[in-house]
Amino acid sequence: DQQVKQNSPSLSVQEGRISILNCDYTNSMFDYFLWYKKYPAEGPTFLISISSIKDKNEDGRFTVFLNKSAKHLSLHIVPSQPGDSAVYFCAAARAGSEKLVFGKGTKLTVNP
Amino acid sequence: GAGVSQSPSNKVTEKGKDVELRCDPISGHTALYWYRQSLGQGLEFLIYFQGNSAPDKSGLPSDRFSAERTGGSVSTLTIQRTQQEDSAVYLCASSWGQGNQPQHFGDGTRLSIL
């Protein structure tokens, strides 16, 4: 039973355009959500997070949106750059728990 | 270095052998986590250490897997009598362990069981 789902295994966008990566979850007990970026042969790098008390968090080119009623979050990257090409993982944690539950990832390719 | 360090970066061993994977967390981080990523899958939680508390071992897939953390710092993940399905990238992460703090990952150990 996958509690965190990233239904798009891959996404391709043009440089300068917006990239939108989506994530759905099933466990209503999750209250903290994170996005990680992963390059080949490297560990995941923390990108941005959001608490369930918010519906939006912005950091530079990256914005995460949370829709609790739909159990859906998305990561927007604007403008997209070729260096953003990587696998993006969505992760979630329950209140009081340090265990992260990860999705399977979406491979983003930003074409010059 | 300032990041999480894991060794070895790659390990190839024969089925049935024991392996030890090492993790050096970020200095000062009290929480340490082990995950593994099998081919085409997301990261799967294995075990979590927080300070001097008993570790959360709920993610360990079998009793062939064990981990310890000495002196609240370095951790070793041991897999006994390895099986081919143990082949994966084993990732270690650390954090301040207080509330919603992001976990910082090492580059992982790629384990291949022949």
mmCIF file of C-alpha atoms in Angstrom:
data_model
loop_
_atom_site.group_PDB
_atom_site.id
_atom_site.type_symbol
_atom_site.label_atom_id
_atom_site.label_comp_id
_atom_site.label_asym_id
_atom_site.label_seq_id
_atom_site.Cartn_x
_atom_site.Cartn_y
_atom_site.Cartn_z
ATOM 1 C CA ASP A 1 0.000 0.000 0.000
ATOM 2 C CA GLN A 2 1.707 3.133 -1.244
ATOM 3 C CA GLN A 3 0.908 6.039 1.036
ATOM 4 C CA VAL A 4 2.750 8.614 -1.088
ATOM 5 C CA LYS A 5 2.266 8.462 -4.828
ATOM 6 C CA GLN A 6 4.006 10.268 -7.640
ATOM 7 C CA ASN A 7 2.031 9.116 -10.651
ATOM 8 C CA SER A 8 4.251 10.669 -13.313
ATOM 9 C CA PRO A 9 7.554 8.796 -13.638
ATOM 10 C CA SER A 10 8.918 11.503 -15.920
ATOM 11 C CA LEU A 11 8.364 15.080 -17.053
ATOM 12 C CA SER A 12 10.026 17.092 -19.779
ATOM 13 C CA VAL A 13 9.874 20.901 -20.027
ATOM 14 C CA GLN A 14 11.620 23.673 -21.930
ATOM 15 C CA GLU A 15 14.126 25.926 -20.224
ATOM 16 C CA GLY A 16 12.426 29.044 -18.883
ATOM 17 C CA ARG A 17 9.001 27.433 -18.592
ATOM 18 C CA ILE A 18 7.260 26.216 -15.449
ATOM 19 C CA SER A 19 7.764 22.682 -14.137
ATOM 20 C CA ILE A 20 4.932 21.240 -12.059
ATOM 21 C CA LEU A 21 5.562 18.030 -10.157
ATOM 22 C CA ASN A 22 2.649 16.361 -8.431
ATOM 23 C CA CYS A 23 2.277 14.147 -5.385
ATOM 24 C CA ASP A 24 -0.745 12.486 -3.788
ATOM 25 C CA TYR A 25 -0.980 10.894 -0.364
ATOM 26 C CA THR A 26 -3.501 8.664 1.313
ATOM 27 C CA ASN A 27 -2.690 8.974 5.016
ATOM 28 C CA SER A 28 -4.572 11.888 6.578
ATOM 29 C CA MET A 29 -2.231 11.706 9.584
ATOM 30 C CA PHE A 30 0.630 13.151 7.544
ATOM 31 C CA ASP A 31 1.290 16.716 8.629
ATOM 32 C CA TYR A 32 4.711 17.540 7.206
ATOM 33 C CA PHE A 33 5.738 17.266 3.585
ATOM 34 C CA LEU A 34 9.082 17.650 1.862
ATOM 35 C CA TRP A 35 10.536 17.651 -1.617
ATOM 36 C CA TYR A 36 13.994 16.259 -2.323
ATOM 37 C CA LYS A 37 16.050 16.451 -5.500
ATOM 38 C CA LYS A 38 18.386 13.648 -6.472
ATOM 39 C CA TYR A 39 21.162 13.585 -9.051
ATOM 40 C CA PRO A 40 22.572 10.229 -10.238
ATOM 41 C CA ALA A 41 25.041 8.630 -7.810
ATOM 42 C CA GLU A 42 24.321 11.257 -5.171
ATOM 43 C CA GLY A 43 22.083 11.279 -2.116
ATOM 44 C CA PRO A 44 18.797 13.201 -2.099
ATOM 45 C CA THR A 45 19.134 16.901 -1.367
ATOM 46 C CA PHE A 46 16.471 18.702 0.642
ATOM 47 C CA LEU A 47 14.662 21.301 -1.448
ATOM 48 C CA ILE A 48 11.618 22.680 0.347
ATOM 49 C CA SER A 49 9.049 21.640 2.924
ATOM 50 C CA ILE A 50 5.563 22.566 4.068
ATOM 51 C CA SER A 51 3.612 22.017 7.246
ATOM 52 C CA SER A 52 -0.043 21.046 7.087
ATOM 53 C CA ILE A 53 -1.027 24.345 8.705
ATOM 54 C CA LYS A 54 0.020 26.122 5.516
ATOM 55 C CA ASP A 55 -1.108 25.814 1.935
ATOM 56 C CA LYS A 56 1.886 27.411 0.269
ATOM 57 C CA ASN A 57 5.589 27.819 0.879
ATOM 58 C CA GLU A 58 7.945 29.653 -1.432
ATOM 59 C CA ASP A 59 11.732 29.675 -1.679
ATOM 60 C CA GLY A 60 13.185 31.452 -4.680
ATOM 61 C CA ARG A 61 12.202 29.613 -7.849
ATOM 62 C CA PHE A 62 10.554 26.808 -5.873
ATOM 63 C CA THR A 63 7.014 26.863 -4.494
ATOM 64 C CA VAL A 64 5.177 24.006 -2.831
ATOM 65 C CA PHE A 65 1.381 24.001 -2.697
ATOM 66 C CA LEU A 66 -0.614 21.804 -0.335
ATOM 67 C CA ASN A 67 -4.286 20.922 -0.803
ATOM 68 C CA LYS A 68 -5.250 18.986 2.313
ATOM 69 C CA SER A 69 -8.803 18.250 1.275
ATOM 70 C CA ALA A 70 -7.540 16.629 -1.920
ATOM 71 C CA LYS A 71 -4.507 15.105 -0.189
ATOM 72 C CA HIS A 72 -2.382 16.572 -2.926
ATOM 73 C CA LEU A 73 0.752 18.637 -3.098
ATOM 74 C CA SER A 74 2.708 20.046 -5.969
ATOM 75 C CA LEU A 75 6.113 21.570 -6.554
ATOM 76 C CA HIS A 76 6.395 24.465 -8.998
ATOM 77 C CA ILE A 77 9.745 25.470 -10.441
ATOM 78 C CA VAL A 78 9.761 28.815 -12.247
ATOM 79 C CA PRO A 79 11.688 29.437 -14.414
ATOM 80 C CA SER A 80 13.035 25.943 -15.051
ATOM 81 C CA GLN A 81 16.753 25.605 -15.740
ATOM 82 C CA PRO A 82 18.750 22.718 -17.273
ATOM 83 C CA GLY A 83 20.479 22.246 -13.904
ATOM 84 C CA ASP A 84 17.084 21.378 -12.422
ATOM 85 C CA SER A 85 17.144 18.107 -14.372
ATOM 86 C CA ALA A 86 17.046 15.421 -11.668
ATOM 87 C CA VAL A 87 14.719 12.984 -9.944
ATOM 88 C CA TYR A 88 12.342 14.693 -7.512
ATOM 89 C CA PHE A 89 10.998 12.806 -4.520
ATOM 90 C CA CYS A 90 7.982 13.777 -2.480
ATOM 91 C CA ALA A 91 8.064 12.682 1.181
ATOM 92 C CA ALA A 92 5.676 12.893 4.121
ATOM 93 C CA ALA A 93 5.787 12.394 7.877
ATOM 94 C CA ARG A 94 3.144 11.926 10.546
ATOM 95 C CA ALA A 95 2.912 14.270 13.495
ATOM 96 C CA GLY A 96 5.469 13.277 16.111
ATOM 97 C CA SER A 97 7.193 10.834 13.787
ATOM 98 C CA GLU A 98 10.626 11.267 12.260
ATOM 99 C CA LYS A 99 10.072 8.534 9.673
ATOM 100 C CA LEU A 100 9.708 9.838 6.149
ATOM 101 C CA VAL A 101 7.526 8.004 3.645
ATOM 102 C CA PHE A 102 8.720 8.597 0.098
ATOM 103 C CA GLY A 103 7.108 8.468 -3.300
ATOM 104 C CA LYS A 104 8.861 6.684 -6.168
ATOM 105 C CA GLY A 105 10.056 9.915 -7.722
ATOM 106 C CA THR A 106 9.563 11.884 -10.940
ATOM 107 C CA LYS A 107 12.433 12.363 -13.347
ATOM 108 C CA LEU A 108 12.465 15.956 -14.584
ATOM 109 C CA THR A 109 14.303 16.870 -17.757
ATOM 110 C CA VAL A 110 14.693 20.549 -18.613
ATOM 111 C CA ASN A 111 15.675 20.995 -22.236
ATOM 112 C CA PRO A 112 17.845 23.985 -23.267
ATOM 113 C CA GLY B 1 33.575 17.235 5.540
ATOM 114 C CA ALA B 2 30.386 18.966 6.614
ATOM 115 C CA GLY B 3 27.936 16.466 5.122
ATOM 116 C CA VAL B 4 26.840 12.921 5.879
ATOM 117 C CA SER B 5 29.581 10.492 4.894
ATOM 118 C CA GLN B 6 28.973 6.874 3.924
ATOM 119 C CA SER B 7 31.400 4.082 3.186
ATOM 120 C CA PRO B 8 32.014 2.154 1.107
ATOM 121 C CA SER B 9 30.429 3.880 -1.872
ATOM 122 C CA ASN B 10 30.124 0.539 -3.650
ATOM 123 C CA LYS B 11 30.125 -3.016 -2.344
ATOM 124 C CA VAL B 12 29.932 -6.213 -4.353
ATOM 125 C CA THR B 13 29.706 -9.467 -2.440
ATOM 126 C CA GLU B 14 28.601 -13.042 -2.841
ATOM 127 C CA LYS B 15 25.266 -14.319 -1.652
ATOM 128 C CA GLY B 16 25.484 -15.592 1.909
ATOM 129 C CA LYS B 17 28.255 -13.251 3.015
ATOM 130 C CA ASP B 18 27.838 -10.627 5.754
ATOM 131 C CA VAL B 19 28.296 -6.917 4.955
ATOM 132 C CA GLU B 20 28.793 -3.827 7.074
ATOM 133 C CA LEU B 21 27.882 -0.349 5.883
ATOM 134 C CA ARG B 22 29.095 2.730 7.703
ATOM 135 C CA CYS B 23 27.561 6.164 8.206
ATOM 136 C CA ASP B 24 29.147 9.284 9.670
ATOM 137 C CA PRO B 25 26.398 11.844 10.369
ATOM 138 C CA ILE B 26 26.678 15.620 10.369
ATOM 139 C CA SER B 27 28.394 16.741 13.541
ATOM 140 C CA GLY B 28 25.872 17.695 16.221
ATOM 141 C CA HIS B 29 22.923 15.930 14.603
ATOM 142 C CA THR B 30 21.228 13.756 17.193
ATOM 143 C CA ALA B 31 18.999 11.798 14.821
ATOM 144 C CA LEU B 32 20.274 9.229 12.326
ATOM 145 C CA TYR B 33 18.267 7.257 9.789
ATOM 146 C CA TRP B 34 18.871 4.399 7.398
ATOM 147 C CA TYR B 35 16.859 3.984 4.194
ATOM 148 C CA ARG B 36 17.273 1.814 1.158
ATOM 149 C CA GLN B 37 16.303 2.394 -2.437
ATOM 150 C CA SER B 38 15.734 -0.599 -4.654
ATOM 151 C CA LEU B 39 15.721 -0.205 -8.426
ATOM 152 C CA GLY B 40 12.776 1.904 -9.584
ATOM 153 C CA GLN B 41 11.458 2.387 -6.081
ATOM 154 C CA GLY B 42 11.279 5.220 -3.603
ATOM 155 C CA LEU B 43 13.278 5.299 -0.421
ATOM 156 C CA GLU B 44 12.219 2.720 2.150
ATOM 157 C CA PHE B 45 12.707 3.495 5.848
ATOM 158 C CA LEU B 46 14.780 0.933 7.759
ATOM 159 C CA ILE B 47 15.776 2.227 11.195
ATOM 160 C CA TYR B 48 15.983 5.470 13.187
ATOM 161 C CA PHE B 49 18.215 6.475 16.103
ATOM 162 C CA GLN B 50 17.479 9.495 18.291
ATOM 163 C CA GLY B 51 19.990 10.389 20.965
ATOM 164 C CA ASN B 52 20.175 7.721 23.679
ATOM 165 C CA SER B 53 16.653 6.428 23.071
ATOM 166 C CA ALA B 54 15.989 2.888 21.896
ATOM 167 C CA PRO B 55 16.105 2.829 18.084
ATOM 168 C CA ASP B 56 12.956 2.516 15.981
ATOM 169 C CA LYS B 57 13.624 -0.713 14.089
ATOM 170 C CA SER B 58 10.166 -1.015 12.579
ATOM 171 C CA GLY B 59 11.410 -0.805 8.991
ATOM 172 C CA LEU B 60 14.009 -3.571 9.109
ATOM 173 C CA PRO B 61 12.850 -6.209 6.579
ATOM 174 C CA SER B 62 14.170 -9.263 8.414
ATOM 175 C CA ASP B 63 16.276 -10.342 11.398
ATOM 176 C CA ARG B 64 19.279 -10.529 9.075
ATOM 177 C CA PHE B 65 19.386 -6.737 9.285
ATOM 178 C CA SER B 66 20.733 -4.908 12.325
ATOM 179 C CA ALA B 67 22.222 -1.533 13.083
ATOM 180 C CA GLU B 68 24.027 0.128 15.896
ATOM 181 C CA ARG B 69 25.127 3.626 16.677
ATOM 182 C CA THR B 70 28.169 4.040 18.870
ATOM 183 C CA GLY B 71 28.696 7.088 21.038
ATOM 184 C CA GLY B 72 25.727 8.836 19.496
ATOM 185 C CA SER B 73 27.645 9.406 16.287
ATOM 186 C CA VAL B 74 28.823 6.806 13.750
ATOM 187 C CA SER B 75 26.386 4.083 12.757
ATOM 188 C CA THR B 76 26.913 0.677 11.187
ATOM 189 C CA LEU B 77 24.229 -1.236 9.289
ATOM 190 C CA THR B 78 24.943 -4.965 9.155
ATOM 191 C CA ILE B 79 23.307 -7.432 6.799
ATOM 192 C CA GLN B 80 23.962 -11.073 7.590
ATOM 193 C CA ARG B 81 23.754 -13.933 5.087
ATOM 194 C CA THR B 82 23.035 -11.560 2.218
ATOM 195 C CA GLN B 83 20.449 -12.452 -0.396
ATOM 196 C CA GLN B 84 20.118 -11.156 -3.944
ATOM 197 C CA GLU B 85 17.030 -9.146 -2.998
ATOM 198 C CA ASP B 86 19.222 -7.141 -0.605
ATOM 199 C CA SER B 87 20.815 -5.464 -3.632
ATOM 200 C CA ALA B 88 19.961 -1.769 -3.379
ATOM 201 C CA VAL B 89 21.390 1.639 -2.552
ATOM 202 C CA TYR B 90 21.543 2.066 1.216
ATOM 203 C CA LEU B 91 21.204 5.694 2.272
ATOM 204 C CA CYS B 92 21.947 7.258 5.609
ATOM 205 C CA ALA B 93 20.562 10.594 6.769
ATOM 206 C CA SER B 94 20.883 12.747 9.856
ATOM 207 C CA SER B 95 18.975 15.666 11.341
ATOM 208 C CA TRP B 96 18.632 17.759 14.483
ATOM 209 C CA GLY B 97 15.752 15.438 15.348
ATOM 210 C CA GLN B 98 13.565 18.153 16.822
ATOM 211 C CA GLY B 99 10.202 18.723 15.255
ATOM 212 C CA ASN B 100 9.998 19.301 11.548
ATOM 213 C CA GLN B 101 13.653 19.368 10.617
ATOM 214 C CA PRO B 102 14.755 18.153 7.186
ATOM 215 C CA GLN B 103 16.927 15.074 6.968
ATOM 216 C CA HIS B 104 20.248 15.432 5.191
ATOM 217 C CA PHE B 105 21.424 12.447 3.180
ATOM 218 C CA GLY B 106 24.758 10.912 2.338
ATOM 219 C CA ASP B 107 25.526 9.660 -1.159
ATOM 220 C CA GLY B 108 24.715 6.078 -0.235
ATOM 221 C CA THR B 109 26.337 2.668 -0.556
ATOM 222 C CA ARG B 110 25.433 0.733 -3.691
ATOM 223 C CA LEU B 111 25.268 -2.911 -2.607
ATOM 224 C CA SER B 112 25.296 -5.659 -5.210
ATOM 225 C CA ILE B 113 24.794 -9.284 -4.213
ATOM 226 C CA LEU B 114 26.018 -11.802 -6.787
#
